[in-house]
Amino acid sequence: MLKGTEILSCAQMRAIESAAMASGEVTGLELMERAGRAVAGQIRLRWPKPGRVTVLCGPGNNGGDGYVVARRLHRAGWRVRVLGLENTPGPDAAKMKRLWQEIGPILPLEANLLPTAPDDLIVDAIFGIGLTRPPEDAIAALLTQLADVTNPLVAIDCPSGLCLDSGRFLSQIAPRAVLTITFDSLKTGHLIDAGLEHCGKVIVADIGLSHWRRYRQATRPDGKDVTLPRRITSHHLRISDLDPDTMQQLGKQSSAHKFSHGHALIISGMAPGAARLSARAALRVGAGLVTLCPEEPPLDIPTPPDALMRRWLDEPEDMAHALQDTRVTALCIGPGCGIDRAAALLPPALAARGPCVLDADALSAIAIDPNLWDALHDGCVLTPHGGEFARLFPDLTRRLSDIPATGPAWSRLDAAQEAAARSGTCLLLKGRDTIIAAPFEQARIVTSLDTPWLATAGAGDVLAGIITGLLARGFNPFDAASLGALIHAQAARLFGPGLIADDLPDMIPQVFRQMGV
C-alpha cells in the first residue's frame, strides 16, 4: 500500500499540541521557543549573511513565535525591527514579548512602517493557523500592502489571511511568501488551491511533537484524559514515498506471461487519437495486453504502436460479450469516445462491476443520465477536471466558488472527499493539486506546480491510460489513481518544457528507472 507524508488539519495540529502540553512532558513556552528557533535557523540557512529584517507579530501564539525569531536573529547579528500590537496575548506569547522588549522596541503594526529597502527581509508572524475570519481594519490594510511588496517574505505556518485547512484566502488579500516554515506536519492548505503557490517553498520543522501524533490516549497530570485528533486520512504523495512493496508490484517477474500482467480494453470513438494516447500509456505502464476498441472498421485506421491489439466494438451487446472474457482486467471509457457512444456502452460496462476508468465523455454521459450514476460501483475511478466535476457535482462546485466568510473554508479536498462518498467510487480531481479521494474517507494529494507544461491537450487521456494499465495489473482503484497521478506528473517533470501529450507515455520507462523498478 502507498503511504505518503501525513497531512494534518489545523484542528488536529492544535489537538496534538494540547495533548503534548497536557501530558506535562513539554510546556507551551518550550514549544514556542523551539518553533521560533527553527524559523530563525531556516532564515540563516537561506540568507547566511546577516541583513535587515522586519518581524510582524500578531496578537496570538504566532506572534509569540515571531518574538522568538526576532530575538534569535538579533543574537545572530541581524538588524531587527519588530512591529506588533498593544495587546496582552496569552501567557506564553506575553513572556516572549517581554523578552524581546528587553532588547528593543515594538513599533506599531501598521502598513506605513513596512520596510522600503527591497532587500530587507519580512517575517510574517501575524496569524498562522489560528485565523478563522477575514482580517479587518488596520491589519487588513497592512496585509494589503504586504501583498504588494517585492521584499522576500518568510511566513510562519502560512502567509497571513490564508486558511490552512483549505488553501483559500479568507478575503481578496493574498500575500505571497518565498519561504514558509510550518511545524511537525504539512497542513492541507500548503498543498491545495492558492496555498500551493502563495506559500512558496514549504519546510516542515520538527519541534518534538511526533510522539503525540500516534493515536493513543493521553492522560494529564491531574488524571483527566486528553482526546487526541481523529485518525489522519490525508497524505501527500511523492516519488520518494513509494515503498518496496509498491516497487515490487510495479516490476515484472521473469517467469510471467502477458496475461499475468492484465488485459486492458480502451474504448475508442469518432476521435480515436485520444483513446490511442490512453492505450499507449496503459502499455507503457506495464499492462500485459492492451486492446483498442473502435467502432466499425471503416472508422479506424491502424497506427503505431503495433503492440496494440484491436477489436471492433459497436453495440452494447458487443461490450457485454467482450467483458465475459475473464482475462480482461480493466476498462477505460471516455477519451475520444463521444457522449452518445459512452452512454450506450456504460450500462453493460458498469454491470460487469470490473475495474474501470471513467473519463471525459463518459463523465459527461453520467452527468446527464441518473441511471448511469446509480450504476457506479467501488471498482470505478472517476477522473474529472474542474469543468467535468462541476457538471457532476454542481452544488459542491458552488460551495468552492463562494468567498469564504469564516474558516475553516470549504476546500477542494472536502469537495473531492464528499464526491467520492456520494458516488461510492474513487475520484481523482485533476489540477496542479491533484486530489485522489476514496469513498472510505482516505485522500492523497499529488502536486505538479513545477510542471506548468502539463497543461496541454491530451495529457488527461494519458493519465486515464496510466491508471487503466495499473488497474489491469492488479492495483486497487485508490492506489492505481494515486500512483498514476504520481507517474504522470513525474513524466512531465523529467521531459521539461515543450512537452506534448504524445511525449508522456514514452517518458514512463525513464520514470520507472528513476524509481528503481
Coordinates of C-alpha atoms in Angstrom, one line a residue:
M1 CA 0.0 0.0 0.0
L2 CA 1.2 3.5 -0.8
K3 CA 1.9 5.6 2.2
G4 CA 3.0 9.2 1.7
T5 CA 3.5 12.1 4.1
E6 CA 0.8 12.7 6.7
I7 CA -1.2 16.0 6.3
L8 CA -2.9 17.5 9.3
S9 CA -5.9 19.7 9.6
C10 CA -5.5 22.8 11.9
A11 CA -7.8 21.2 14.5
Q12 CA -5.6 18.1 14.5
M13 CA -2.5 20.2 14.9
R14 CA -4.0 22.1 17.8
A15 CA -5.2 18.8 19.5
I16 CA -1.7 17.3 19.2
E17 CA -0.1 20.4 20.8
S18 CA -2.7 20.4 23.6
A19 CA -2.2 16.7 24.2
A20 CA 1.6 17.2 24.5
M21 CA 1.3 20.1 26.9
A22 CA -1.4 18.4 28.9
S23 CA 0.9 15.4 29.5
G24 CA 3.3 17.6 31.4
E25 CA 6.2 16.4 29.2
V26 CA 6.5 19.8 27.4
T27 CA 5.2 23.3 28.0
G28 CA 3.8 25.8 25.6
L29 CA 6.7 28.1 26.2
E30 CA 9.1 25.3 25.3
L31 CA 7.2 24.6 22.0
M32 CA 7.1 28.3 21.2
E33 CA 10.9 28.6 21.7
R34 CA 11.5 25.5 19.5
A35 CA 9.3 26.9 16.8
G36 CA 11.0 30.4 16.8
R37 CA 14.4 28.8 16.9
A38 CA 13.5 26.6 13.9
V39 CA 12.3 29.6 11.8
A40 CA 15.4 31.7 12.7
G41 CA 17.6 28.7 11.8
Q42 CA 15.9 28.3 8.4
I43 CA 16.3 32.0 7.7
R44 CA 20.0 31.8 8.5
L45 CA 20.4 28.8 6.2
R46 CA 18.8 30.6 3.3
W47 CA 20.4 34.0 4.0
P48 CA 23.7 33.2 5.6
K49 CA 24.9 36.8 5.7
P50 CA 23.0 38.8 8.4
G51 CA 21.0 41.7 7.0
R52 CA 17.9 43.7 7.9
V53 CA 14.7 42.1 8.9
T54 CA 11.3 43.3 10.0
V55 CA 9.2 40.8 12.1
L56 CA 5.5 41.3 12.0
C57 CA 4.0 39.9 15.3
G58 CA 0.3 39.2 15.6
P59 CA -1.9 39.0 18.7
G60 CA -1.6 35.3 19.5
N61 CA 0.9 32.5 19.6
N62 CA 2.0 33.0 16.0
G63 CA 3.1 36.5 17.2
G64 CA 4.9 34.8 20.1
D65 CA 6.9 32.7 17.6
G66 CA 7.7 36.0 15.9
Y67 CA 9.2 37.5 19.0
V68 CA 11.4 34.4 19.4
V69 CA 12.6 34.8 15.8
A70 CA 13.4 38.4 16.4
R71 CA 15.4 37.7 19.5
R72 CA 17.4 34.8 17.9
L73 CA 18.1 36.8 14.7
H74 CA 19.3 39.7 16.7
R75 CA 21.6 37.4 18.6
A76 CA 23.0 36.2 15.2
G77 CA 23.9 39.7 14.1
W78 CA 20.8 40.7 12.1
R79 CA 19.4 44.3 12.4
V80 CA 15.9 43.6 13.6
R81 CA 12.8 45.7 13.7
V82 CA 9.6 44.4 15.3
L83 CA 6.1 45.6 14.6
G84 CA 3.4 44.4 17.0
L85 CA 0.2 45.2 18.8
E86 CA -0.5 46.8 22.1
N87 CA -2.5 43.8 23.3
T88 CA -2.0 41.3 26.1
P89 CA -1.5 37.9 24.4
G90 CA -1.7 34.6 26.1
P91 CA 0.9 33.9 28.8
D92 CA 3.5 32.2 26.6
A93 CA 3.4 34.8 23.9
A94 CA 3.4 37.5 26.6
K95 CA 6.6 36.1 28.0
M96 CA 8.3 36.1 24.6
K97 CA 7.1 39.6 24.0
R98 CA 8.7 40.8 27.3
L99 CA 12.0 39.0 26.4
W100 CA 12.1 41.0 23.1
Q101 CA 11.3 44.3 24.9
E102 CA 14.4 43.8 27.0
I103 CA 16.3 44.0 23.6
G104 CA 14.4 46.5 21.5
P105 CA 11.2 48.4 21.0
I106 CA 8.0 47.2 19.4
L107 CA 6.7 49.6 16.7
P108 CA 3.0 49.7 15.7
L109 CA 1.8 47.0 13.3
E110 CA 1.0 49.5 10.6
A111 CA 1.3 49.4 6.8
N112 CA 3.4 52.6 6.6
L113 CA 6.1 51.0 8.7
L114 CA 6.8 48.2 6.3
P115 CA 10.4 48.3 5.0
T116 CA 11.1 50.2 1.8
A117 CA 14.5 48.8 1.0
P118 CA 13.9 45.9 -1.5
D119 CA 16.5 43.6 0.1
D120 CA 15.0 43.8 3.6
L121 CA 13.5 40.5 4.8
I122 CA 10.0 40.4 6.2
V123 CA 8.8 37.7 8.6
D124 CA 5.1 37.2 8.7
A125 CA 4.1 36.1 12.2
I126 CA 0.7 37.6 12.3
F127 CA -2.0 34.9 12.2
G128 CA -0.6 31.4 11.3
I129 CA -3.1 28.6 11.7
G130 CA -5.4 30.5 14.1
L131 CA -7.2 32.6 11.6
T132 CA -11.0 31.9 11.4
R133 CA -12.3 35.2 9.9
P134 CA -11.2 37.7 7.3
P135 CA -8.7 40.3 8.5
E136 CA -10.2 43.7 9.3
D137 CA -9.3 47.4 9.6
A138 CA -5.6 48.2 10.2
I139 CA -4.5 44.5 9.9
A140 CA -6.3 44.3 6.5
A141 CA -4.6 47.5 5.4
L142 CA -1.2 46.0 6.4
L143 CA -1.8 42.8 4.6
T144 CA -3.0 44.6 1.5
Q145 CA 0.3 46.5 1.5
L146 CA 2.2 43.2 2.3
A147 CA 0.6 41.6 -0.8
D148 CA 2.2 44.3 -3.0
V149 CA 5.7 44.4 -1.6
T150 CA 8.6 42.9 -3.5
N151 CA 10.6 42.1 -0.4
P152 CA 11.3 38.4 0.4
L153 CA 8.6 37.3 2.7
V154 CA 9.0 34.4 5.2
A155 CA 5.8 33.1 6.7
I156 CA 5.4 31.2 9.9
D157 CA 2.9 28.4 9.2
C158 CA 1.4 30.3 6.3
P159 CA 1.0 33.8 4.8
S160 CA -1.5 35.6 6.9
G161 CA -5.0 35.6 5.6
L162 CA -4.7 32.0 4.3
C163 CA -7.0 29.3 5.7
L164 CA -4.6 26.4 6.2
D165 CA -7.5 23.9 6.1
S166 CA -8.4 24.9 2.5
G167 CA -5.6 26.7 0.9
R168 CA -8.0 29.6 0.3
F169 CA -7.7 33.2 1.5
L170 CA -10.5 34.5 3.7
S171 CA -10.6 37.7 1.7
Q172 CA -9.3 39.1 -1.6
I173 CA -5.9 40.0 0.2
A174 CA -3.3 37.4 -0.7
P175 CA 0.4 37.9 0.5
R176 CA 2.9 35.7 -1.2
A177 CA 5.8 34.1 0.7
V178 CA 9.1 32.8 -0.8
L179 CA 9.5 30.6 2.2
T180 CA 7.1 29.1 4.7
I181 CA 8.1 27.2 7.8
T182 CA 5.5 25.1 9.5
F183 CA 5.8 22.7 12.4
D184 CA 5.5 18.9 12.8
S185 CA 3.5 18.2 9.7
L186 CA 2.2 19.7 6.4
K187 CA -1.3 21.2 6.6
T188 CA -3.9 20.7 3.9
G189 CA -3.7 24.4 2.8
H190 CA 0.0 24.1 2.0
L191 CA -0.8 21.8 -0.9
I192 CA -4.0 22.9 -2.5
D193 CA -5.6 25.9 -4.1
A194 CA -3.9 29.3 -3.6
G195 CA -1.8 27.9 -0.7
L196 CA 0.2 25.7 -3.2
E197 CA 1.6 28.8 -4.8
H198 CA 1.4 31.5 -2.2
C199 CA 3.4 29.5 0.5
G200 CA 6.5 29.3 -1.7
K201 CA 9.0 26.7 -0.5
V202 CA 7.5 24.9 2.5
I203 CA 9.8 23.5 5.2
V204 CA 8.4 21.3 8.0
A205 CA 10.3 21.8 11.2
D206 CA 10.4 19.1 13.9
I207 CA 9.6 20.6 17.3
G208 CA 9.2 17.3 19.1
L209 CA 5.5 16.5 18.6
S210 CA 5.7 13.4 16.5
H211 CA 5.3 11.2 19.6
W212 CA 1.9 12.8 20.1
R213 CA 0.8 12.2 16.6
R214 CA 0.4 8.5 17.4
Y215 CA -3.2 7.6 18.1
R216 CA -3.2 6.8 21.7
Q217 CA -5.0 8.1 24.8
A218 CA -3.1 10.7 26.7
T219 CA -3.5 11.4 30.4
R220 CA -2.9 14.8 32.1
P221 CA -1.1 15.1 35.4
D222 CA -4.5 15.7 37.1
G223 CA -5.6 12.3 35.8
K224 CA -8.0 13.6 33.2
D225 CA -7.9 12.0 29.7
V226 CA -7.0 14.1 26.7
T227 CA -8.8 13.4 23.4
L228 CA -6.3 13.1 20.5
P229 CA -7.4 14.0 17.0
R230 CA -9.3 11.7 14.7
R231 CA -7.1 9.4 12.6
I232 CA -5.1 11.1 9.9
T233 CA -6.6 10.1 6.5
S234 CA -4.8 12.6 4.1
H235 CA -1.4 12.2 2.7
H236 CA 1.0 14.0 0.3
L237 CA 2.4 11.5 -2.2
R238 CA 5.8 11.9 -3.8
I239 CA 8.2 9.6 -5.7
S240 CA 10.4 9.3 -2.6
D241 CA 7.4 7.9 -0.6
L242 CA 7.0 4.7 -2.6
D243 CA 7.5 1.7 -0.5
P244 CA 9.3 -1.6 -1.5
D245 CA 6.1 -3.5 -1.9
T246 CA 4.8 -1.0 -4.5
M247 CA 8.1 -1.2 -6.3
Q248 CA 7.9 -4.9 -6.4
Q249 CA 4.4 -4.8 -7.7
L250 CA 5.4 -2.4 -10.5
G251 CA 8.2 -4.8 -11.6
K252 CA 7.7 -7.9 -13.7
Q253 CA 8.6 -11.4 -12.8
S254 CA 10.9 -13.2 -15.3
S255 CA 8.5 -16.2 -15.4
A256 CA 5.5 -14.0 -16.2
H257 CA 3.5 -14.0 -19.4
K258 CA 1.4 -11.2 -20.9
F259 CA -1.9 -12.2 -19.3
S260 CA -0.3 -12.3 -15.9
H261 CA 0.0 -8.5 -16.1
G262 CA -3.5 -7.9 -17.2
H263 CA -5.5 -7.1 -20.3
A264 CA -6.9 -3.6 -20.6
L265 CA -9.7 -2.5 -23.0
I266 CA -9.6 1.1 -24.2
I267 CA -12.9 2.2 -25.9
S268 CA -12.4 4.4 -28.9
G269 CA -14.8 6.5 -30.9
M270 CA -15.0 9.1 -33.6
A271 CA -11.9 10.8 -32.4
P272 CA -9.6 7.8 -31.9
G273 CA -6.4 9.8 -31.2
A274 CA -7.3 10.4 -27.6
A275 CA -8.0 6.7 -27.0
R276 CA -4.7 5.8 -28.6
L277 CA -2.9 8.1 -26.2
S278 CA -4.6 6.2 -23.3
A279 CA -3.8 2.9 -24.9
R280 CA -0.1 3.7 -25.3
A281 CA 0.1 4.9 -21.7
A282 CA -1.5 1.6 -20.5
L283 CA 1.0 -0.4 -22.4
R284 CA 4.0 1.7 -21.2
V285 CA 2.9 1.4 -17.5
G286 CA 3.1 -2.4 -17.9
A287 CA -0.3 -3.8 -18.8
G288 CA 0.5 -7.2 -20.5
L289 CA -2.1 -6.7 -23.3
V290 CA -4.0 -3.6 -24.4
T291 CA -6.8 -3.7 -26.9
L292 CA -8.1 -0.6 -28.6
C293 CA -11.9 -0.9 -29.2
P294 CA -13.0 1.4 -32.0
E295 CA -16.3 1.4 -33.8
E296 CA -16.8 -0.4 -37.1
P297 CA -13.6 -0.9 -39.2
P298 CA -14.0 2.0 -41.6
L299 CA -13.7 4.5 -38.8
D300 CA -10.3 3.2 -37.6
I301 CA -7.0 3.5 -39.4
P302 CA -4.4 1.3 -37.8
T303 CA -1.5 3.3 -36.5
P304 CA 1.5 2.6 -34.2
P305 CA 2.3 1.2 -31.8
D306 CA 1.9 -2.2 -33.5
A307 CA 1.8 -3.8 -30.0
L308 CA -1.8 -2.5 -29.6
M309 CA -4.5 -5.1 -30.3
R310 CA -7.8 -4.0 -32.0
R311 CA -11.3 -5.3 -31.6
W312 CA -14.3 -3.7 -33.2
L313 CA -16.9 -2.9 -30.7
D314 CA -20.2 -1.2 -31.8
E315 CA -23.2 -2.2 -29.7
P316 CA -23.8 -2.7 -26.0
E317 CA -24.1 -6.5 -26.7
D318 CA -20.5 -6.3 -28.1
M319 CA -19.4 -4.7 -24.8
A320 CA -21.1 -7.3 -22.7
H321 CA -19.6 -10.1 -24.8
A322 CA -16.1 -8.7 -24.6
L323 CA -16.3 -8.4 -20.8
Q324 CA -17.2 -12.1 -20.5
D325 CA -13.5 -12.8 -21.1
T326 CA -12.1 -13.3 -17.7
R327 CA -8.7 -12.3 -18.9
V328 CA -9.9 -8.7 -19.3
T329 CA -8.9 -7.0 -16.1
A330 CA -9.6 -3.3 -16.7
L331 CA -11.6 -1.0 -18.9
C332 CA -11.3 2.7 -19.9
I333 CA -14.3 4.6 -21.4
G334 CA -14.3 8.3 -22.2
P335 CA -11.2 9.6 -24.1
G336 CA -12.4 10.4 -27.7
C337 CA -15.4 8.1 -27.2
G338 CA -18.2 10.5 -27.8
I339 CA -21.0 11.1 -25.3
D340 CA -23.7 9.1 -27.1
R341 CA -21.3 6.1 -27.6
A342 CA -20.3 6.3 -23.9
A343 CA -23.9 6.5 -22.8
A344 CA -24.7 3.3 -24.8
L345 CA -21.7 1.3 -23.6
L346 CA -21.7 2.3 -20.0
P347 CA -24.6 0.1 -18.8
P348 CA -23.0 -3.2 -19.7
A349 CA -19.6 -2.0 -18.7
L350 CA -20.8 -1.0 -15.2
A351 CA -23.0 -4.1 -14.9
A352 CA -19.8 -6.2 -15.2
R353 CA -18.5 -4.4 -12.0
G354 CA -14.9 -4.8 -13.0
P355 CA -12.2 -2.2 -12.6
C356 CA -12.8 0.7 -14.9
V357 CA -11.6 4.3 -15.5
L358 CA -14.4 6.8 -16.5
D359 CA -13.0 9.9 -18.1
A360 CA -14.0 12.7 -20.4
D361 CA -17.2 11.8 -22.5
A362 CA -18.1 9.0 -20.0
L363 CA -18.3 11.6 -17.2
S364 CA -20.5 13.8 -19.4
A365 CA -22.8 10.9 -20.1
I366 CA -23.1 10.1 -16.3
A367 CA -23.9 13.7 -15.6
I368 CA -26.8 13.5 -18.0
D369 CA -28.3 10.1 -17.0
P370 CA -29.1 9.4 -13.4
N371 CA -29.4 5.7 -14.2
L372 CA -25.7 5.6 -15.0
W373 CA -25.0 7.4 -11.8
D374 CA -26.8 4.8 -9.8
A375 CA -24.8 2.0 -11.6
L376 CA -21.4 3.3 -10.4
H377 CA -19.5 0.9 -8.0
D378 CA -16.3 0.8 -6.0
G379 CA -14.3 -0.6 -8.9
C380 CA -14.7 2.7 -10.8
V381 CA -12.2 5.6 -10.9
L382 CA -13.7 8.9 -12.0
T383 CA -11.1 11.4 -13.3
P384 CA -12.8 14.8 -13.8
H385 CA -11.2 18.1 -14.4
G386 CA -12.8 21.2 -12.9
G387 CA -15.5 21.6 -15.6
E388 CA -16.5 17.9 -15.6
F389 CA -16.6 18.0 -11.8
A390 CA -19.0 21.0 -11.9
R391 CA -21.3 19.0 -14.2
L392 CA -21.3 16.0 -11.9
F393 CA -21.4 17.9 -8.6
P394 CA -22.8 21.4 -9.2
D395 CA -23.6 22.1 -5.5
L396 CA -20.1 21.2 -4.4
T397 CA -18.7 23.5 -7.1
R398 CA -20.9 26.4 -6.0
R399 CA -19.5 26.0 -2.4
L400 CA -16.0 26.2 -3.8
S401 CA -16.8 29.4 -5.8
D402 CA -18.1 31.3 -2.8
I403 CA -15.7 33.6 -1.0
P404 CA -15.4 32.1 2.5
A405 CA -16.7 34.3 5.3
T406 CA -15.1 32.2 8.1
G407 CA -12.6 29.4 8.4
P408 CA -12.1 26.6 8.0
A409 CA -13.2 27.2 4.4
W410 CA -14.7 24.6 2.1
S411 CA -11.8 23.1 0.2
R412 CA -11.1 21.1 -3.0
L413 CA -10.1 18.3 -0.6
D414 CA -13.5 18.5 1.1
A415 CA -15.2 18.6 -2.3
A416 CA -13.3 15.5 -3.6
Q417 CA -14.0 13.5 -0.5
E418 CA -17.7 14.4 -0.5
A419 CA -17.9 13.5 -4.2
A420 CA -16.2 10.1 -3.6
A421 CA -18.6 9.3 -0.8
R422 CA -21.6 10.2 -2.8
S423 CA -20.6 8.3 -5.9
G424 CA -19.2 5.3 -4.0
T425 CA -16.1 5.4 -6.2
C426 CA -12.5 6.5 -6.2
L427 CA -12.4 10.1 -7.5
L428 CA -9.4 11.9 -9.0
L429 CA -9.9 15.6 -9.2
K430 CA -7.4 17.0 -11.7
G431 CA -5.3 20.2 -11.2
R432 CA -1.9 21.5 -10.1
D433 CA -3.1 19.9 -6.8
T434 CA -4.5 16.6 -8.0
I435 CA -6.6 15.1 -5.2
I436 CA -7.4 11.4 -5.1
A437 CA -10.3 10.5 -2.7
A438 CA -11.7 7.2 -1.8
P439 CA -15.2 6.6 -0.6
F440 CA -13.9 5.5 2.8
E441 CA -12.6 9.0 3.7
Q442 CA -8.9 8.5 2.7
A443 CA -7.3 11.0 0.4
R444 CA -4.0 11.7 -1.2
I445 CA -2.6 14.8 -2.9
V446 CA -0.1 14.9 -5.8
T447 CA 1.2 18.3 -6.6
S448 CA 2.6 19.5 -10.0
L449 CA 3.1 23.2 -9.6
D450 CA 6.6 22.9 -11.1
T451 CA 5.3 21.4 -14.3
P452 CA 3.0 24.0 -16.0
W453 CA 3.7 22.4 -19.4
L454 CA 1.5 19.5 -18.2
A455 CA -1.5 21.7 -19.1
T456 CA -1.6 20.5 -22.7
A457 CA -4.3 18.8 -24.8
G458 CA -4.3 15.1 -24.4
A459 CA -2.5 15.0 -21.0
G460 CA -5.6 13.8 -19.3
D461 CA -6.1 11.0 -21.8
V462 CA -2.6 9.8 -20.9
L463 CA -3.4 9.9 -17.2
A464 CA -6.5 7.8 -17.8
G465 CA -4.5 5.2 -19.7
I466 CA -1.8 5.0 -17.0
I467 CA -4.5 4.4 -14.3
T468 CA -6.2 1.8 -16.5
G469 CA -2.9 0.0 -17.0
L470 CA -2.3 -0.1 -13.3
L471 CA -5.8 -1.4 -12.7
A472 CA -5.2 -4.1 -15.2
R473 CA -2.0 -5.1 -13.4
G474 CA -4.0 -5.6 -10.1
F475 CA -3.6 -2.3 -8.2
N476 CA -6.7 -1.4 -6.3
P477 CA -8.5 1.8 -7.6
F478 CA -7.2 4.1 -4.9
D479 CA -3.6 3.1 -5.3
A480 CA -3.9 2.9 -9.1
A481 CA -5.2 6.5 -9.3
S482 CA -2.7 7.8 -6.8
L483 CA 0.3 6.1 -8.4
G484 CA -1.0 7.1 -11.9
A485 CA -1.1 10.7 -10.9
L486 CA 2.4 10.5 -9.5
I487 CA 3.9 8.8 -12.6
H488 CA 2.1 11.3 -14.9
A489 CA 3.5 14.3 -13.0
Q490 CA 7.0 12.9 -12.8
A491 CA 7.0 12.0 -16.6
A492 CA 6.2 15.7 -17.3
R493 CA 8.8 16.8 -14.8
L494 CA 11.5 14.7 -16.5
F495 CA 10.6 15.8 -20.0
G496 CA 10.5 19.5 -19.2
P497 CA 9.2 22.5 -21.3
G498 CA 8.0 21.8 -24.8
L499 CA 6.0 18.7 -23.7
I500 CA 3.1 17.5 -25.7
A501 CA 0.8 14.6 -24.6
D502 CA 2.4 12.2 -27.1
D503 CA 5.7 12.6 -25.2
L504 CA 4.3 11.4 -21.9
P505 CA 3.9 7.6 -22.5
D506 CA 7.5 7.4 -23.8
M507 CA 8.8 9.0 -20.5
I508 CA 7.2 6.3 -18.3
P509 CA 10.2 3.9 -18.7
Q510 CA 12.5 6.7 -17.5
V511 CA 10.3 7.3 -14.5
F512 CA 10.5 3.6 -13.7
R513 CA 14.3 3.7 -13.9
Q514 CA 14.4 6.7 -11.6
M515 CA 12.2 4.8 -9.2
G516 CA 14.5 1.8 -9.3
V517 CA 11.8 -0.5 -10.7

